[in-house]
Amino acid sequence: MSIKVEGLTKVYGEQYAVDNISFEIPKGEIVGFLGPNGAGKSTTMKILTCYLPQTSGKASVCGVDTLENPMDVKRKVGYLPESNPLYFDMYVKEYLTFMADLYKLKNKKSRVAEMIEAVGLTKEQKKKIGALSKGFKQRVGLAQAMIHDPEVLILDEPTSGLDPNQLVEIRGLIKNFGKEKTVMLSTHIMQEVEAICDRIIIIKNGKIVADDKTSDISRTVEERNFISVEFDKEVNIKDITALDGVSEVKEMGANTYLIAYLGSADMRVLVSRFAQQNDLLILEMHREKEKLEETFKKLTQGE
């Protein structure tokens, strides 16, 4: 098991930052670690990377206990913290060479060149880090996290500040890394989680409130089904809401409505009948899944 957490707890005075959580992450899995600000995400990651000791419980990486052998854990983990601490007066290539020296890499020249190309820093390698945009600084942070070819990659808000093109490139890099190794990442970008994560763990007030495959996470809460339908003319929302099983209707655009309903019945039949009875033409209709954002809100509301 790449990451194993058992009854992990971190207390500051009387406040529980992490409250008796347990989970396991096997090799080759990309896990999104989600939660509102202050939920305990960064604290858990700092414990797993040996930058912070737990109050109680156990945490191990690749079978190595974080308290008993922190240096061995750090050799196995690549870590990009939320703050992304960098030496702004160093040049990109110089900094990555320095990091390779810290890990005593024998193939440091080829590894540095490989990482510079992998994260798209070829044109920026001779620039000072302080002169880079935030997006390129994130790339430098990712390169240093992966420079020693770790078995586990732990990323705290890895795509913060990246433009849409950079997002696609970095997501691809993380996904490729996750084919053979283990990735645990926190982010507030739900589309990112859906795009690259195999599994989602959601934490609230220091406790895990959901842990499931990305495709199945909505089952953690009361499952709602959705239909998007476009009619040829405007419809009174109250009339659609009155249909059996409908819990909510939202107007999404001109004559287009998102219908939420409970149960397993095929709502398309009822909607088709409704259209026929009200002299409406259905221009488009399809089923939709509940978005991860909605599931996240339900599980963490009240923060």
Tab-separated table of C-alpha atoms in Angstrom:
chain	number	residue	atom	x	y	z
A	1	MET	CA	0.000	0.000	0.000
A	2	SER	CA	1.522	3.366	-1.041
A	3	ILE	CA	-0.247	5.425	1.633
A	4	LYS	CA	-1.838	4.077	4.798
A	5	VAL	CA	-3.472	6.223	7.471
A	6	GLU	CA	-4.963	4.772	10.673
A	7	GLY	CA	-6.807	6.864	13.253
A	8	LEU	CA	-4.787	9.929	12.323
A	9	THR	CA	-5.395	12.912	14.611
A	10	LYS	CA	-3.843	16.366	14.897
A	11	VAL	CA	-4.884	18.673	17.724
A	12	TYR	CA	-3.966	22.312	18.258
A	13	GLY	CA	-4.962	23.211	21.821
A	14	GLU	CA	-8.614	22.202	21.859
A	15	GLN	CA	-9.111	22.329	18.090
A	16	TYR	CA	-9.033	19.113	16.048
A	17	ALA	CA	-7.471	19.914	12.679
A	18	VAL	CA	-7.602	16.205	11.774
A	19	ASP	CA	-9.950	13.973	13.756
A	20	ASN	CA	-9.334	10.207	13.730
A	21	ILE	CA	-9.262	9.631	9.965
A	22	SER	CA	-8.290	6.396	8.205
A	23	PHE	CA	-7.770	5.566	4.529
A	24	GLU	CA	-5.473	3.646	2.193
A	25	ILE	CA	-4.208	4.501	-1.289
A	26	PRO	CA	-2.740	1.708	-3.447
A	27	LYS	CA	-0.014	2.108	-6.030
A	28	GLY	CA	-1.139	3.528	-9.365
A	29	GLU	CA	-4.151	5.462	-8.048
A	30	ILE	CA	-4.750	9.196	-8.407
A	31	VAL	CA	-6.804	10.451	-5.460
A	32	GLY	CA	-8.421	13.851	-5.095
A	33	PHE	CA	-8.366	15.018	-1.469
A	34	LEU	CA	-11.138	17.612	-1.215
A	35	GLY	CA	-12.639	19.812	1.458
A	36	PRO	CA	-13.423	23.426	2.340
A	37	ASN	CA	-10.705	25.744	3.607
A	38	GLY	CA	-9.668	24.671	7.100
A	39	ALA	CA	-11.061	21.149	6.717
A	40	GLY	CA	-7.699	19.460	7.410
A	41	LYS	CA	-6.373	18.753	3.897
A	42	SER	CA	-3.031	20.516	4.142
A	43	THR	CA	-2.478	19.288	7.710
A	44	THR	CA	-2.939	15.672	6.567
A	45	MET	CA	-0.550	16.196	3.662
A	46	LYS	CA	2.071	17.778	5.928
A	47	ILE	CA	1.864	14.764	8.232
A	48	LEU	CA	2.251	12.346	5.310
A	49	THR	CA	5.311	14.261	4.074
A	50	CYS	CA	6.852	14.434	7.578
A	51	TYR	CA	6.725	18.215	7.862
A	52	LEU	CA	4.341	17.945	10.791
A	53	PRO	CA	3.974	15.236	13.464
A	54	GLN	CA	0.547	13.872	14.291
A	55	THR	CA	-0.916	13.994	17.804
A	56	SER	CA	-1.998	10.353	17.580
A	57	GLY	CA	-2.641	7.601	15.070
A	58	LYS	CA	-0.375	6.182	12.392
A	59	ALA	CA	0.681	7.213	8.901
A	60	SER	CA	2.969	5.322	6.562
A	61	VAL	CA	4.211	5.760	3.008
A	62	CYS	CA	5.285	2.663	1.064
A	63	GLY	CA	5.330	0.779	4.344
A	64	VAL	CA	7.574	3.311	6.121
A	65	ASP	CA	6.236	4.980	9.269
A	66	THR	CA	6.305	8.785	9.108
A	67	LEU	CA	7.379	9.165	12.751
A	68	GLU	CA	9.893	6.338	12.918
A	69	ASN	CA	11.728	6.964	9.623
A	70	PRO	CA	10.896	10.463	8.301
A	71	MET	CA	14.000	10.702	6.080
A	72	ASP	CA	13.150	7.420	4.346
A	73	VAL	CA	9.605	8.711	3.754
A	74	LYS	CA	10.924	11.937	2.226
A	75	ARG	CA	13.030	9.920	-0.213
A	76	LYS	CA	9.908	8.154	-1.412
A	77	VAL	CA	7.666	11.234	-1.614
A	78	GLY	CA	7.553	14.190	-3.972
A	79	TYR	CA	5.779	17.135	-2.343
A	80	LEU	CA	4.425	20.379	-3.722
A	81	PRO	CA	2.996	22.441	-0.837
A	82	GLU	CA	0.325	25.052	-1.370
A	83	SER	CA	2.799	27.889	-0.733
A	84	ASN	CA	5.313	26.469	-3.289
A	85	PRO	CA	8.473	27.775	-1.573
A	86	LEU	CA	11.145	28.558	-4.160
A	87	TYR	CA	14.484	30.386	-4.197
A	88	PHE	CA	13.575	33.379	-6.358
A	89	ASP	CA	17.206	34.485	-6.834
A	90	MET	CA	18.177	31.162	-8.393
A	91	TYR	CA	17.852	30.315	-12.063
A	92	VAL	CA	15.444	27.530	-13.005
A	93	LYS	CA	18.095	25.047	-14.140
A	94	GLU	CA	20.372	26.012	-11.254
A	95	TYR	CA	17.578	25.417	-8.733
A	96	LEU	CA	16.627	22.013	-10.124
A	97	THR	CA	20.308	20.995	-10.178
A	98	PHE	CA	20.524	22.094	-6.536
A	99	MET	CA	17.501	19.916	-5.703
A	100	ALA	CA	19.066	16.980	-7.569
A	101	ASP	CA	22.221	17.442	-5.478
A	102	LEU	CA	20.163	17.354	-2.261
A	103	TYR	CA	18.819	13.956	-3.302
A	104	LYS	CA	22.349	12.895	-4.364
A	105	LEU	CA	21.193	11.852	-7.806
A	106	LYS	CA	23.899	10.205	-9.901
A	107	ASN	CA	22.216	11.091	-13.189
A	108	LYS	CA	21.428	14.664	-12.185
A	109	LYS	CA	22.216	16.333	-15.533
A	110	SER	CA	19.984	14.039	-17.551
A	111	ARG	CA	17.267	14.074	-14.879
A	112	VAL	CA	17.213	17.872	-14.693
A	113	ALA	CA	16.993	18.087	-18.480
A	114	GLU	CA	14.237	15.482	-18.497
A	115	MET	CA	12.147	17.350	-15.912
A	116	ILE	CA	12.665	20.738	-17.591
A	117	GLU	CA	11.272	19.293	-20.806
A	118	ALA	CA	8.501	17.362	-19.049
A	119	VAL	CA	6.989	20.426	-17.345
A	120	GLY	CA	7.565	22.778	-20.289
A	121	LEU	CA	10.351	24.956	-18.901
A	122	THR	CA	12.833	24.671	-21.779
A	123	LYS	CA	12.606	28.346	-22.761
A	124	GLU	CA	12.602	29.498	-19.141
A	125	GLN	CA	15.434	27.333	-17.787
A	126	LYS	CA	17.966	30.179	-17.870
A	127	LYS	CA	15.627	32.717	-16.235
A	128	LYS	CA	15.542	33.626	-12.576
A	129	ILE	CA	12.624	32.002	-10.780
A	130	GLY	CA	11.539	35.377	-9.372
A	131	ALA	CA	11.035	36.675	-12.924
A	132	LEU	CA	8.617	33.890	-13.872
A	133	SER	CA	4.836	34.104	-13.956
A	134	LYS	CA	2.888	32.254	-11.267
A	135	GLY	CA	2.069	29.477	-13.705
A	136	PHE	CA	5.710	28.854	-14.549
A	137	LYS	CA	6.628	28.961	-10.868
A	138	GLN	CA	4.110	26.154	-10.340
A	139	ARG	CA	5.878	24.191	-13.052
A	140	VAL	CA	9.195	24.640	-11.267
A	141	GLY	CA	7.521	23.397	-8.073
A	142	LEU	CA	6.214	20.316	-9.871
A	143	ALA	CA	9.626	19.638	-11.395
A	144	GLN	CA	11.341	19.747	-7.992
A	145	ALA	CA	8.656	17.447	-6.539
A	146	MET	CA	9.380	14.847	-9.221
A	147	ILE	CA	13.134	15.372	-9.658
A	148	HIS	CA	14.106	12.301	-7.592
A	149	ASP	CA	11.553	10.038	-9.311
A	150	PRO	CA	9.507	9.422	-6.142
A	151	GLU	CA	7.078	6.558	-5.662
A	152	VAL	CA	4.391	8.886	-4.271
A	153	LEU	CA	3.489	12.416	-5.347
A	154	ILE	CA	1.579	14.652	-2.925
A	155	LEU	CA	0.340	17.911	-4.426
A	156	ASP	CA	-1.432	20.726	-2.598
A	157	GLU	CA	-3.260	22.950	-5.122
A	158	PRO	CA	-0.864	21.988	-7.970
A	159	THR	CA	-2.582	23.935	-10.767
A	160	SER	CA	-3.172	27.187	-8.916
A	161	GLY	CA	-2.502	30.138	-11.197
A	162	LEU	CA	-2.199	28.174	-14.426
A	163	ASP	CA	-3.875	29.322	-17.640
A	164	PRO	CA	-6.217	26.923	-19.523
A	165	ASN	CA	-3.454	25.641	-21.828
A	166	GLN	CA	-1.074	25.062	-18.922
A	167	LEU	CA	-3.856	23.278	-17.018
A	168	VAL	CA	-4.225	20.701	-19.773
A	169	GLU	CA	-0.459	20.114	-19.948
A	170	ILE	CA	0.032	19.755	-16.179
A	171	ARG	CA	-3.019	17.490	-15.841
A	172	GLY	CA	-1.548	15.282	-18.523
A	173	LEU	CA	1.753	15.178	-16.671
A	174	ILE	CA	0.063	14.207	-13.396
A	175	LYS	CA	-2.031	11.573	-15.145
A	176	ASN	CA	1.036	10.021	-16.769
A	177	PHE	CA	2.820	9.959	-13.428
A	178	GLY	CA	-0.182	8.205	-11.884
A	179	LYS	CA	-0.037	5.307	-14.360
A	180	GLU	CA	2.821	3.675	-12.478
A	181	LYS	CA	2.949	5.569	-9.198
A	182	THR	CA	0.628	7.122	-6.633
A	183	VAL	CA	-0.728	10.663	-6.630
A	184	MET	CA	-2.655	12.441	-3.889
A	185	LEU	CA	-3.736	15.969	-4.692
A	186	SER	CA	-5.920	18.652	-3.187
A	187	THR	CA	-7.710	21.222	-5.291
A	188	HIS	CA	-10.808	23.414	-5.371
A	189	ILE	CA	-11.203	22.915	-9.129
A	190	MET	CA	-13.862	20.224	-9.475
A	191	GLN	CA	-13.363	19.834	-13.231
A	192	GLU	CA	-9.755	18.966	-12.525
A	193	VAL	CA	-10.762	16.208	-10.113
A	194	GLU	CA	-13.236	14.742	-12.603
A	195	ALA	CA	-10.621	14.906	-15.363
A	196	ILE	CA	-7.732	13.112	-13.657
A	197	CYS	CA	-8.744	11.457	-10.361
A	198	ASP	CA	-9.706	7.789	-10.018
A	199	ARG	CA	-11.055	8.327	-6.525
A	200	ILE	CA	-12.197	11.138	-4.239
A	201	ILE	CA	-11.841	11.568	-0.485
A	202	ILE	CA	-13.817	14.482	0.994
A	203	ILE	CA	-12.959	15.833	4.434
A	204	LYS	CA	-15.011	18.212	6.595
A	205	ASN	CA	-14.097	19.535	10.054
A	206	GLY	CA	-11.185	17.112	10.183
A	207	LYS	CA	-13.367	14.041	9.469
A	208	ILE	CA	-13.785	12.058	6.257
A	209	VAL	CA	-17.363	12.376	4.986
A	210	ALA	CA	-16.962	10.573	1.652
A	211	ASP	CA	-14.532	8.146	0.035
A	212	ASP	CA	-15.427	6.549	-3.294
A	213	LYS	CA	-14.607	6.267	-6.968
A	214	THR	CA	-14.974	9.546	-8.834
A	215	SER	CA	-17.806	8.094	-10.919
A	216	ASP	CA	-19.702	6.909	-7.833
A	217	ILE	CA	-19.128	9.709	-5.318
A	218	SER	CA	-22.621	11.172	-5.793
A	219	ARG	CA	-24.081	7.993	-4.249
A	220	THR	CA	-22.724	9.184	-0.906
A	221	VAL	CA	-25.590	11.651	-0.700
A	222	GLU	CA	-29.227	11.297	-1.714
A	223	GLU	CA	-28.940	10.519	-5.378
A	224	ARG	CA	-30.740	12.784	-7.805
A	225	ASN	CA	-31.086	12.269	-11.517
A	226	PHE	CA	-31.193	15.046	-14.074
A	227	ILE	CA	-32.678	15.679	-17.478
A	228	SER	CA	-31.887	18.644	-19.670
A	229	VAL	CA	-34.690	19.488	-22.084
A	230	GLU	CA	-35.183	22.212	-24.678
A	231	PHE	CA	-38.727	23.007	-25.836
A	232	ASP	CA	-39.765	25.069	-28.846
A	233	LYS	CA	-41.316	27.714	-26.579
A	234	GLU	CA	-41.300	28.971	-23.013
A	235	VAL	CA	-42.844	26.817	-20.277
A	236	ASN	CA	-44.031	27.708	-16.796
A	237	ILE	CA	-41.516	26.132	-14.388
A	238	LYS	CA	-44.296	25.437	-11.887
A	239	ASP	CA	-46.015	23.182	-14.429
A	240	ILE	CA	-42.874	21.039	-14.837
A	241	THR	CA	-42.248	20.957	-11.082
A	242	ALA	CA	-45.739	19.491	-10.613
A	243	LEU	CA	-44.741	16.305	-12.470
A	244	ASP	CA	-44.438	13.204	-10.269
A	245	GLY	CA	-40.946	12.748	-8.860
A	246	VAL	CA	-39.588	16.166	-9.869
A	247	SER	CA	-37.734	17.873	-7.005
A	248	GLU	CA	-36.392	20.976	-8.735
A	249	VAL	CA	-36.412	22.746	-12.092
A	250	LYS	CA	-33.900	25.371	-13.240
A	251	GLU	CA	-34.084	27.524	-16.330
A	252	MET	CA	-30.739	27.111	-18.125
A	253	GLY	CA	-31.343	29.268	-21.177
A	254	ALA	CA	-33.943	30.115	-23.786
A	255	ASN	CA	-36.691	27.492	-23.381
A	256	THR	CA	-34.127	25.098	-21.838
A	257	TYR	CA	-34.674	23.528	-18.410
A	258	LEU	CA	-32.702	21.283	-16.074
A	259	ILE	CA	-35.083	18.918	-14.301
A	260	ALA	CA	-33.920	17.193	-11.106
A	261	TYR	CA	-35.815	14.147	-9.899
A	262	LEU	CA	-35.510	11.347	-7.358
A	263	GLY	CA	-35.916	7.649	-8.038
A	264	SER	CA	-34.997	5.340	-10.866
A	265	ALA	CA	-38.019	5.936	-13.135
A	266	ASP	CA	-37.277	7.206	-16.641
A	267	MET	CA	-38.372	10.843	-16.455
A	268	ARG	CA	-38.079	11.197	-20.225
A	269	VAL	CA	-41.390	9.384	-20.626
A	270	LEU	CA	-43.183	11.832	-18.316
A	271	VAL	CA	-41.547	14.831	-19.987
A	272	SER	CA	-42.544	13.565	-23.444
A	273	ARG	CA	-46.134	13.091	-22.267
A	274	PHE	CA	-46.077	16.583	-20.697
A	275	ALA	CA	-44.895	18.069	-24.010
A	276	GLN	CA	-47.631	16.289	-25.953
A	277	GLN	CA	-50.347	17.434	-23.533
A	278	ASN	CA	-49.164	21.047	-23.693
A	279	ASP	CA	-48.605	21.246	-27.450
A	280	LEU	CA	-44.828	21.515	-27.075
A	281	LEU	CA	-42.055	20.265	-29.324
A	282	ILE	CA	-38.954	18.784	-27.695
A	283	LEU	CA	-35.930	20.093	-29.599
A	284	GLU	CA	-33.377	18.320	-27.412
A	285	MET	CA	-33.442	16.092	-24.326
A	286	HIS	CA	-30.720	14.122	-22.553
A	287	ARG	CA	-29.838	12.742	-19.139
A	288	GLU	CA	-27.177	14.383	-16.992
A	289	LYS	CA	-25.249	13.327	-13.898
A	290	GLU	CA	-25.216	15.437	-10.778
A	291	LYS	CA	-22.124	17.598	-10.916
A	292	LEU	CA	-19.338	16.996	-8.437
A	293	GLU	CA	-19.716	20.592	-7.242
A	294	GLU	CA	-23.256	19.865	-6.051
A	295	THR	CA	-22.199	16.685	-4.257
A	296	PHE	CA	-19.322	18.570	-2.626
A	297	LYS	CA	-21.669	21.320	-1.415
A	298	LYS	CA	-24.097	18.814	0.101
A	299	LEU	CA	-21.352	16.969	1.966
A	300	THR	CA	-19.609	20.075	3.271
A	301	GLN	CA	-22.470	22.531	3.769
A	302	GLY	CA	-22.611	24.244	7.140
A	303	GLU	CA	-18.918	25.110	7.077
